[in-house]
Amino acid sequence: MKITYYGQSCFAIETKGKTILTDPFITHNELAKDIDVDSIQADYIAVSHGHQDHIADLESIAKRTGAKVITSFEIHSWANKLGIENTHPMNTGGKWEFDFGTIMCVNAVHSSSFPDGSYAGPAMGFVIWNEEGCVYFAGDTALTMDMKLIPMLCPPLDVAILPIGDNFTMDVKQAVLASDFVGCKRIIGCHYDTFGFIKIDKEAAKKAFDDAGKALILLDIGESI
Ligand code: NI
Ligand code: MN
């Protein structure tokens, strides 16, 4: 699996010849100004919830690439109304086998509404796996005991993508606990530094994970691992 960071919570996960893009938010992200949104390829787009910093580029990328949008029933219905027809509705607790592997929707403790304030269904995280690996993409979430269910239900995680920016989601201390709950020592941080409320001390964040015997990877925007 190859994982590329496009800022905030947007990643491209390439596996078995397919690209799964998460939470597209690029053109309104000052930190991602060097990324050409029209060059981003996707076969699937997994959308965790309806907030602007997770869907701003969904319509343009979905329509240009024809990628299948995997998301809550409510965001699927909203996308259909925008003319995005290739969608797969899911809900928390459900899983589905796609041609690249399995996606399971897991609980995220967060709100979810569209930019006009209307209801966007549950906020979710995704566990994505196949024989090449297993990734937990937490979405926007608080620390929750429900994370302990993930190792009971899914293959062992190779990497967990966790929000660490505080204010709207977990902070670093909670993310260290979350990585204990999901049984993963390799963490990719997201949802930090994009705007003022979520600025973090990156060296302190890395040290907190290091002190817990874990590795926090903070990718540059455009960087792959
Ligand atoms: Ni959010
Ligand atoms: Mn967010």
Coordinates of N, CA and C and ligand atoms in Angstrom, one line a residue:
M1 N 0.8 -1.2 0.0 CA 0.0 0.0 0.0 C 0.9 1.3 0.0
K2 N 0.5 2.2 -0.8 CA 1.2 3.5 -0.8 C 0.2 4.6 -0.4
I3 N 0.6 5.4 0.6 CA -0.3 6.4 1.1 C 0.3 7.8 0.8
T4 N -0.5 8.7 0.2 CA 0.0 10.0 -0.1 C -0.9 11.0 0.6
Y5 N -0.3 12.1 1.2 CA -1.0 13.1 2.0 C -1.3 14.3 1.1
Y6 N -2.6 14.7 1.1 CA -2.9 16.0 0.4 C -3.4 17.1 1.4
G7 N -3.1 16.9 2.7 CA -3.5 17.9 3.6 C -4.8 17.6 4.3
Q8 N -4.9 18.2 5.5 CA -6.1 18.1 6.4 C -6.4 16.6 6.6
S9 N -7.5 16.0 6.0 CA -7.8 14.6 6.2 C -7.8 13.9 4.8
C10 N -7.2 14.5 3.8 CA -7.2 13.9 2.5 C -5.9 13.1 2.2
F11 N -6.2 11.8 2.0 CA -5.1 10.9 1.6 C -5.5 10.1 0.4
A12 N -4.5 9.7 -0.4 CA -4.7 8.7 -1.4 C -4.1 7.4 -1.0
I13 N -4.9 6.4 -0.9 CA -4.4 5.1 -0.5 C -4.4 4.2 -1.8
E14 N -3.2 3.8 -2.3 CA -3.1 3.0 -3.5 C -2.8 1.6 -3.1
T15 N -3.6 0.7 -3.6 CA -3.5 -0.7 -3.3 C -4.1 -1.5 -4.4
K16 N -3.5 -2.6 -4.8 CA -4.0 -3.5 -5.8 C -4.5 -2.8 -7.0
G17 N -3.7 -1.8 -7.4 CA -4.0 -1.1 -8.7 C -5.1 -0.1 -8.6
K18 N -5.7 0.1 -7.4 CA -6.8 1.1 -7.3 C -6.3 2.2 -6.3
T19 N -6.9 3.4 -6.5 CA -6.7 4.5 -5.6 C -7.9 4.9 -4.8
I20 N -7.8 4.8 -3.5 CA -9.0 5.3 -2.6 C -8.6 6.6 -2.0
L21 N -9.3 7.6 -2.4 CA -9.1 9.0 -1.9 C -10.0 9.2 -0.7
T22 N -9.5 9.9 0.4 CA -10.3 10.2 1.6 C -10.6 11.7 1.6
D23 N -11.7 12.0 2.1 CA -12.1 13.4 2.5 C -11.4 14.5 1.7
P24 N -11.8 14.7 0.4 CA -11.1 15.7 -0.4 C -11.3 17.1 -0.1
F25 N -10.2 17.8 0.4 CA -10.3 19.2 0.7 C -8.9 19.8 0.4
I26 N -8.8 20.4 -0.8 CA -7.5 20.8 -1.3 C -7.5 22.3 -1.7
T27 N -8.5 22.6 -2.6 CA -8.4 24.0 -3.2 C -8.6 25.1 -2.1
H28 N -9.3 24.8 -1.0 CA -9.5 25.8 0.0 C -8.5 25.7 1.1
N29 N -7.5 24.8 0.9 CA -6.5 24.6 2.0 C -5.2 25.3 1.5
E30 N -4.9 26.4 2.2 CA -3.7 27.2 1.9 C -2.5 26.4 1.9
L31 N -2.4 25.4 2.8 CA -1.2 24.6 3.0 C -1.0 23.6 1.8
A32 N -2.1 23.4 1.0 CA -2.0 22.5 -0.1 C -2.0 23.2 -1.4
K33 N -1.6 24.5 -1.4 CA -1.7 25.3 -2.6 C -0.8 24.8 -3.8
D34 N 0.2 24.0 -3.4 CA 1.1 23.5 -4.5 C 0.5 22.2 -5.1
I35 N -0.6 21.7 -4.6 CA -1.2 20.5 -5.1 C -2.2 20.8 -6.2
D36 N -2.0 20.2 -7.4 CA -3.0 20.5 -8.5 C -4.1 19.5 -8.4
V37 N -5.3 20.0 -7.9 CA -6.4 19.2 -7.6 C -6.9 18.4 -8.9
D38 N -6.6 19.0 -10.0 CA -7.1 18.3 -11.3 C -6.2 17.2 -11.7
S39 N -5.0 17.0 -11.0 CA -4.1 15.9 -11.3 C -4.4 14.7 -10.4
I40 N -5.3 14.9 -9.4 CA -5.5 13.8 -8.5 C -6.4 12.7 -9.1
Q41 N -5.9 11.5 -9.1 CA -6.7 10.4 -9.6 C -7.4 9.6 -8.5
A42 N -8.5 9.0 -8.8 CA -9.2 8.2 -7.8 C -10.1 7.2 -8.4
D43 N -10.1 6.0 -7.9 CA -11.1 5.0 -8.3 C -12.3 5.0 -7.3
Y44 N -12.0 5.4 -6.1 CA -13.0 5.4 -5.0 C -12.7 6.7 -4.2
I45 N -13.7 7.3 -3.6 CA -13.6 8.4 -2.7 C -14.4 8.1 -1.4
A46 N -13.7 7.9 -0.3 CA -14.3 7.6 1.0 C -14.5 8.9 1.8
V47 N -15.8 9.2 2.1 CA -16.1 10.5 2.7 C -16.6 10.2 4.1
S48 N -15.9 10.7 5.2 CA -16.2 10.4 6.5 C -17.4 11.1 7.1
H49 N -17.6 12.4 6.7 CA -18.7 13.2 7.2 C -18.9 14.4 6.3
G50 N -19.9 15.3 6.6 CA -20.3 16.3 5.6 C -19.7 17.6 5.8
H51 N -18.7 17.8 6.8 CA -18.2 19.1 7.0 C -17.3 19.6 5.8
Q52 N -17.3 20.9 5.6 CA -16.6 21.5 4.4 C -15.2 21.0 4.3
D53 N -14.5 20.9 5.4 CA -13.0 20.5 5.3 C -12.8 19.1 5.0
H54 N -13.9 18.4 4.6 CA -13.9 17.0 4.2 C -14.5 16.7 2.8
I55 N -15.3 17.7 2.3 CA -16.0 17.4 1.1 C -15.9 18.5 0.0
A56 N -15.1 19.6 0.3 CA -15.1 20.7 -0.6 C -14.7 20.4 -2.0
D57 N -13.8 19.4 -2.2 CA -13.5 19.1 -3.6 C -14.1 17.7 -4.1
L58 N -15.1 17.3 -3.3 CA -15.7 16.0 -3.7 C -16.4 16.1 -5.0
E59 N -17.2 17.1 -5.3 CA -18.0 17.2 -6.5 C -17.1 17.2 -7.7
S60 N -16.1 18.1 -7.7 CA -15.2 18.2 -8.9 C -14.4 16.9 -9.1
I61 N -13.8 16.3 -8.1 CA -13.0 15.1 -8.3 C -13.9 13.9 -8.7
A62 N -15.0 13.8 -8.0 CA -15.9 12.7 -8.4 C -16.4 12.8 -9.8
K63 N -16.8 14.0 -10.2 CA -17.3 14.1 -11.6 C -16.2 14.0 -12.6
R64 N -15.0 14.5 -12.4 CA -13.9 14.3 -13.3 C -13.4 12.9 -13.5
T65 N -13.3 12.2 -12.3 CA -12.7 10.9 -12.3 C -13.7 9.7 -12.5
G66 N -15.0 10.0 -12.2 CA -16.0 9.0 -12.1 C -15.8 8.0 -11.0
A67 N -15.0 8.4 -10.0 CA -14.7 7.5 -8.9 C -16.0 7.2 -8.1
K68 N -16.1 6.0 -7.5 CA -17.2 5.6 -6.7 C -17.1 6.2 -5.3
V69 N -18.1 7.0 -4.9 CA -18.1 7.6 -3.6 C -18.7 6.7 -2.6
I70 N -17.9 6.4 -1.5 CA -18.3 5.5 -0.5 C -18.5 6.3 0.8
T71 N -19.8 6.3 1.3 CA -20.0 7.3 2.4 C -21.4 6.9 3.1
S72 N -21.8 7.8 4.0 CA -23.1 7.5 4.7 C -24.2 7.6 3.7
F73 N -25.3 7.0 4.0 CA -26.5 7.0 3.2 C -26.9 8.5 2.9
E74 N -26.8 9.3 3.9 CA -27.2 10.7 3.7 C -26.3 11.5 2.7
I75 N -25.0 11.3 2.8 CA -24.1 12.0 1.9 C -24.2 11.4 0.5
H76 N -24.5 10.1 0.4 CA -24.8 9.4 -0.9 C -26.0 10.1 -1.5
S77 N -27.0 10.3 -0.8 CA -28.3 10.9 -1.4 C -28.0 12.3 -1.8
W78 N -27.2 13.0 -1.0 CA -26.9 14.4 -1.4 C -26.0 14.5 -2.6
A79 N -25.1 13.5 -2.7 CA -24.2 13.5 -3.9 C -25.0 13.1 -5.1
N80 N -25.9 12.2 -5.0 CA -26.8 11.9 -6.2 C -27.5 13.1 -6.7
K81 N -28.0 14.0 -5.7 CA -28.7 15.2 -6.1 C -27.8 16.2 -6.9
L82 N -26.5 16.1 -6.6 CA -25.5 17.0 -7.3 C -25.2 16.4 -8.6
G83 N -25.7 15.2 -8.9 CA -25.3 14.6 -10.2 C -24.2 13.6 -10.2
I84 N -23.7 13.3 -8.9 CA -22.7 12.2 -8.8 C -23.5 10.9 -8.6
E85 N -23.4 10.1 -9.7 CA -24.3 8.9 -9.7 C -23.6 7.7 -9.2
N86 N -22.3 7.6 -9.2 CA -21.5 6.4 -8.8 C -21.2 6.5 -7.3
T87 N -22.2 6.0 -6.6 CA -22.0 6.1 -5.1 C -22.3 4.7 -4.5
H88 N -21.8 4.5 -3.3 CA -22.1 3.3 -2.5 C -22.5 3.7 -1.1
P89 N -23.8 3.7 -0.7 CA -24.2 4.1 0.6 C -23.8 3.0 1.7
M90 N -23.4 3.5 2.8 CA -23.1 2.6 3.9 C -23.5 3.3 5.2
N91 N -23.3 2.5 6.3 CA -23.6 3.1 7.6 C -22.8 2.5 8.7
T92 N -22.7 3.1 9.8 CA -21.8 2.6 10.9 C -22.0 1.2 11.2
G93 N -20.9 0.4 11.3 CA -21.0 -1.0 11.6 C -21.0 -1.9 10.4
G94 N -21.3 -1.3 9.2 CA -21.4 -2.1 8.0 C -20.1 -2.3 7.3
K95 N -19.9 -3.4 6.6 CA -18.7 -3.5 5.7 C -19.1 -4.1 4.4
W96 N -18.2 -3.9 3.4 CA -18.5 -4.3 2.0 C -17.2 -4.6 1.4
E97 N -17.3 -5.7 0.5 CA -16.1 -6.1 -0.2 C -16.1 -5.4 -1.6
F98 N -15.1 -4.5 -1.8 CA -14.9 -3.9 -3.1 C -13.9 -4.6 -3.9
D99 N -13.5 -4.2 -5.1 CA -12.5 -5.0 -5.9 C -11.1 -4.9 -5.4
F100 N -10.9 -3.8 -4.5 CA -9.5 -3.7 -3.9 C -9.4 -4.3 -2.5
G101 N -10.6 -4.6 -1.9 CA -10.6 -5.1 -0.6 C -11.8 -4.7 0.2
T102 N -11.8 -4.8 1.5 CA -12.9 -4.5 2.3 C -12.9 -3.2 3.0
I103 N -14.0 -2.5 3.1 CA -14.1 -1.3 3.9 C -15.2 -1.6 5.0
M104 N -14.8 -1.3 6.2 CA -15.8 -1.3 7.3 C -16.0 0.1 7.9
C105 N -17.2 0.5 8.1 CA -17.5 1.8 8.7 C -17.6 1.6 10.2
V106 N -16.8 2.5 10.9 CA -16.8 2.4 12.3 C -17.2 3.7 12.9
N107 N -17.5 3.7 14.2 CA -18.1 4.9 14.9 C -17.0 6.0 15.0
A108 N -17.5 7.2 14.7 CA -16.7 8.4 15.0 C -17.6 9.3 15.9
V109 N -17.0 9.8 16.9 CA -17.8 10.7 17.8 C -17.5 12.1 17.4
H110 N -18.5 12.6 16.6 CA -18.3 13.9 15.9 C -19.7 14.3 15.4
S111 N -19.9 15.5 15.0 CA -21.1 15.9 14.3 C -20.9 15.8 12.8
S112 N -22.0 15.8 12.0 CA -21.9 15.8 10.6 C -23.1 16.5 10.0
S113 N -22.8 17.6 9.3 CA -23.9 18.4 8.6 C -23.2 18.9 7.4
F114 N -24.1 19.3 6.4 CA -23.7 19.9 5.2 C -23.4 21.4 5.4
P115 N -22.7 22.0 4.4 CA -22.5 23.5 4.6 C -23.7 24.3 4.8
D116 N -24.9 23.9 4.4 CA -26.1 24.6 4.6 C -26.8 24.3 5.9
G117 N -26.1 23.4 6.7 CA -26.6 23.1 8.1 C -27.5 21.9 8.1
S118 N -27.9 21.3 6.9 CA -28.7 20.2 7.0 C -28.0 18.9 7.4
Y119 N -28.8 17.9 7.8 CA -28.2 16.7 8.4 C -27.5 15.8 7.4
A120 N -26.3 15.4 7.7 CA -25.4 14.6 6.8 C -25.2 13.2 7.3
G121 N -26.1 12.7 8.2 CA -25.9 11.3 8.7 C -24.8 11.2 9.7
P122 N -24.4 10.0 10.1 CA -23.4 9.8 11.1 C -22.1 10.2 10.6
A123 N -21.2 10.7 11.5 CA -19.8 10.8 11.2 C -19.2 9.4 11.4
M124 N -18.3 9.0 10.5 CA -17.8 7.7 10.5 C -16.3 7.7 10.3
G125 N -15.6 6.6 10.7 CA -14.3 6.3 10.3 C -14.3 5.0 9.4
F126 N -13.2 4.7 8.8 CA -13.2 3.5 7.9 C -12.0 2.6 8.3
V127 N -12.2 1.3 8.3 CA -11.1 0.4 8.3 C -11.0 -0.2 6.9
I128 N -9.9 -0.2 6.3 CA -9.7 -0.6 4.9 C -8.7 -1.7 4.9
W129 N -9.0 -2.9 4.3 CA -8.0 -3.9 4.3 C -8.1 -4.9 3.1
N130 N -7.0 -5.4 2.8 CA -6.9 -6.5 1.9 C -5.6 -7.3 2.2
E131 N -5.1 -8.2 1.3 CA -3.9 -9.0 1.7 C -2.6 -8.1 1.7
E132 N -2.7 -6.9 1.2 CA -1.5 -6.0 1.3 C -1.4 -5.2 2.6
G133 N -2.5 -5.1 3.3 CA -2.4 -4.4 4.6 C -3.8 -4.0 5.1
C134 N -3.7 -3.3 6.3 CA -4.9 -2.9 6.9 C -4.7 -1.5 7.5
V135 N -5.6 -0.5 7.1 CA -5.4 0.9 7.5 C -6.7 1.3 8.2
Y136 N -6.6 2.0 9.4 CA -7.7 2.6 10.0 C -7.6 4.1 9.8
F137 N -8.6 4.7 9.1 CA -8.8 6.1 8.9 C -9.9 6.6 9.8
A138 N -9.5 7.3 10.9 CA -10.5 7.6 11.9 C -11.5 8.7 11.6
G139 N -11.2 9.5 10.6 CA -12.1 10.6 10.3 C -11.9 11.7 11.4
D140 N -12.9 12.5 11.6 CA -12.9 13.4 12.7 C -13.6 12.7 13.9
T141 N -12.9 12.6 15.0 CA -13.5 11.9 16.1 C -12.8 12.3 17.4
A142 N -13.6 12.2 18.5 CA -13.1 12.2 19.8 C -12.5 10.8 20.1
L143 N -11.8 10.7 21.2 CA -11.4 9.4 21.7 C -12.6 8.7 22.1
T144 N -12.8 7.4 21.8 CA -14.0 6.7 22.2 C -13.6 5.2 22.5
M145 N -14.3 4.7 23.5 CA -14.0 3.3 23.8 C -14.4 2.3 22.7
D146 N -15.3 2.8 21.8 CA -15.6 2.0 20.6 C -14.4 1.6 19.8
M147 N -13.3 2.4 19.9 CA -12.1 2.0 19.1 C -11.6 0.7 19.5
K148 N -11.9 0.2 20.7 CA -11.4 -1.1 21.2 C -12.1 -2.2 20.4
L149 N -13.2 -2.0 19.8 CA -13.8 -3.0 19.0 C -13.0 -3.3 17.7
I150 N -12.3 -2.4 17.2 CA -11.6 -2.5 15.9 C -10.7 -3.7 15.9
P151 N -9.8 -3.9 16.8 CA -8.9 -5.1 16.8 C -9.7 -6.4 17.0
M152 N -10.9 -6.3 17.5 CA -11.8 -7.6 17.7 C -12.4 -8.0 16.4
L153 N -12.6 -7.0 15.5 CA -13.4 -7.2 14.3 C -12.6 -7.2 13.0
C154 N -11.4 -6.6 13.0 CA -10.7 -6.4 11.8 C -9.3 -7.0 11.9
P155 N -8.6 -7.2 10.7 CA -7.3 -7.7 10.8 C -6.4 -6.8 11.6
P156 N -5.2 -7.2 12.0 CA -4.3 -6.3 12.7 C -3.9 -5.1 11.9
L157 N -3.9 -4.0 12.5 CA -3.6 -2.7 11.7 C -2.2 -2.6 11.4
D158 N -1.9 -2.1 10.2 CA -0.5 -1.8 9.8 C -0.2 -0.3 10.1
V159 N -1.3 0.5 10.0 CA -1.2 1.9 10.3 C -2.5 2.5 10.6
A160 N -2.5 3.5 11.6 CA -3.7 4.2 11.9 C -3.6 5.6 11.6
I161 N -4.5 6.2 10.8 CA -4.5 7.6 10.5 C -5.5 8.3 11.5
L162 N -4.9 9.1 12.4 CA -5.6 9.7 13.5 C -5.6 11.2 13.5
P163 N -6.7 11.9 13.8 CA -6.6 13.3 13.9 C -5.9 13.7 15.2
I164 N -5.1 14.7 15.2 CA -4.3 15.1 16.4 C -4.4 16.6 16.7
G165 N -5.3 17.3 16.0 CA -5.2 18.8 16.1 C -5.9 19.4 17.2
D166 N -6.7 18.6 18.0 CA -7.4 19.2 19.2 C -8.5 20.1 18.7
N167 N -9.3 20.7 19.6 CA -10.4 21.6 19.4 C -11.6 21.0 18.7
F168 N -11.4 20.5 17.5 CA -12.6 19.8 16.8 C -12.5 18.3 17.0
T169 N -11.4 17.7 17.4 CA -11.1 16.3 17.4 C -10.2 16.0 18.6
M170 N -9.8 14.7 18.6 CA -8.7 14.3 19.6 C -7.5 15.2 19.5
D171 N -6.8 15.4 20.7 CA -5.5 16.0 20.7 C -4.5 14.8 20.7
V172 N -3.2 15.2 20.8 CA -2.2 14.2 20.7 C -2.3 13.2 21.9
K173 N -2.5 13.6 23.1 CA -2.6 12.7 24.2 C -3.7 11.7 24.0
Q174 N -4.9 12.1 23.5 CA -6.0 11.2 23.3 C -5.6 10.3 22.1
A175 N -4.9 10.8 21.1 CA -4.5 10.0 20.0 C -3.6 8.9 20.4
V176 N -2.7 9.1 21.3 CA -1.8 8.1 21.9 C -2.7 7.0 22.5
L177 N -3.7 7.4 23.3 CA -4.6 6.4 23.9 C -5.4 5.6 22.8
A178 N -5.8 6.4 21.8 CA -6.5 5.7 20.6 C -5.7 4.7 20.0
S179 N -4.4 5.0 19.8 CA -3.5 4.0 19.2 C -3.3 2.7 20.0
D180 N -3.4 2.9 21.4 CA -3.4 1.8 22.3 C -4.7 1.0 22.1
F181 N -5.9 1.7 22.0 CA -7.2 1.0 21.9 C -7.2 0.2 20.6
V182 N -6.7 0.7 19.5 CA -6.8 0.0 18.2 C -5.6 -1.0 18.0
G183 N -4.6 -0.9 18.9 CA -3.5 -1.9 18.8 C -2.6 -1.6 17.7
C184 N -2.1 -0.3 17.5 CA -1.3 0.0 16.4 C -0.1 0.9 16.9
K185 N 1.1 0.6 16.4 CA 2.2 1.4 16.8 C 2.7 2.4 15.8
R186 N 2.1 2.3 14.6 CA 2.5 3.2 13.5 C 1.3 4.1 13.2
I187 N 1.5 5.4 13.5 CA 0.4 6.4 13.3 C 0.7 7.5 12.3
I188 N -0.2 7.8 11.4 CA -0.1 9.0 10.6 C -1.0 10.0 11.1
G189 N -0.5 11.2 11.4 CA -1.3 12.3 12.0 C -2.0 13.0 10.9
C190 N -3.2 13.5 11.2 CA -3.9 14.4 10.2 C -4.8 15.4 11.0
H191 N -5.4 16.3 10.3 CA -6.4 17.3 10.9 C -5.6 18.2 11.9
Y192 N -4.5 18.7 11.4 CA -3.7 19.6 12.3 C -3.1 20.7 11.4
D193 N -2.9 21.9 11.9 CA -2.2 23.0 11.3 C -2.9 23.7 10.2
T194 N -4.1 23.2 9.7 CA -4.7 23.7 8.5 C -5.3 25.1 8.8
F195 N -5.8 25.3 10.0 CA -6.3 26.7 10.4 C -6.0 26.9 11.9
G196 N -6.2 28.1 12.3 CA -5.8 28.5 13.6 C -6.2 27.6 14.8
F197 N -7.4 27.1 14.8 CA -7.8 26.4 16.0 C -7.1 25.0 16.2
I198 N -6.4 24.6 15.1 CA -5.8 23.2 15.2 C -4.3 23.2 15.0
K199 N -3.7 24.3 15.3 CA -2.2 24.4 15.2 C -1.6 23.6 16.3
I200 N -0.6 22.8 16.0 CA 0.1 22.0 17.0 C 1.6 22.2 17.0
D201 N 2.2 21.7 18.1 CA 3.7 21.6 18.2 C 4.1 20.2 17.7
K202 N 4.6 20.1 16.5 CA 4.8 18.9 15.8 C 5.9 18.0 16.5
E203 N 6.9 18.7 17.0 CA 8.0 18.0 17.7 C 7.5 17.4 19.0
A204 N 6.7 18.2 19.7 CA 6.1 17.7 21.0 C 5.2 16.5 20.7
A205 N 4.4 16.6 19.6 CA 3.5 15.5 19.2 C 4.3 14.2 18.9
K206 N 5.4 14.3 18.2 CA 6.2 13.1 17.9 C 6.8 12.6 19.2
K207 N 7.2 13.4 20.1 CA 7.8 13.0 21.3 C 6.8 12.2 22.2
A208 N 5.6 12.7 22.2 CA 4.5 12.0 23.0 C 4.3 10.6 22.5
F209 N 4.3 10.4 21.2 CA 4.2 9.0 20.6 C 5.4 8.2 20.9
D210 N 6.6 8.9 20.7 CA 7.9 8.2 20.9 C 7.9 7.7 22.4
D211 N 7.5 8.5 23.3 CA 7.6 8.2 24.8 C 6.6 7.0 25.1
A212 N 5.6 6.8 24.2 CA 4.7 5.7 24.4 C 5.1 4.5 23.6
G213 N 6.3 4.5 23.0 CA 6.8 3.4 22.2 C 6.1 3.3 20.8
K214 N 5.7 4.4 20.3 CA 5.0 4.4 19.0 C 5.6 5.4 18.1
A215 N 5.4 5.3 16.8 CA 5.9 6.2 15.8 C 4.8 7.1 15.2
L216 N 5.0 8.4 15.4 CA 4.0 9.3 14.7 C 4.7 9.8 13.4
I217 N 4.0 9.6 12.3 CA 4.5 10.0 11.0 C 3.7 11.2 10.6
L218 N 4.4 12.4 10.4 CA 3.7 13.6 9.9 C 4.2 13.8 8.5
L219 N 3.4 13.4 7.5 CA 3.8 13.6 6.1 C 3.7 15.0 5.7
D220 N 4.7 15.5 4.8 CA 4.5 16.7 4.2 C 3.4 16.6 3.2
I221 N 2.8 17.7 2.8 CA 1.7 17.7 1.8 C 2.3 17.3 0.5
G222 N 1.8 16.3 -0.1 CA 2.4 15.8 -1.4 C 3.3 14.6 -1.2
E223 N 3.7 14.3 0.1 CA 4.6 13.2 0.4 C 3.9 11.9 0.5
S224 N 4.6 10.8 0.1 CA 4.0 9.5 0.1 C 4.8 8.6 1.0
I225 N 4.2 7.5 1.5 CA 4.9 6.5 2.3 C 4.4 5.1 1.9
Ligands
NI1 NI -15.6 17.7 11.1
MN2 MN -12.8 18.4 10.1

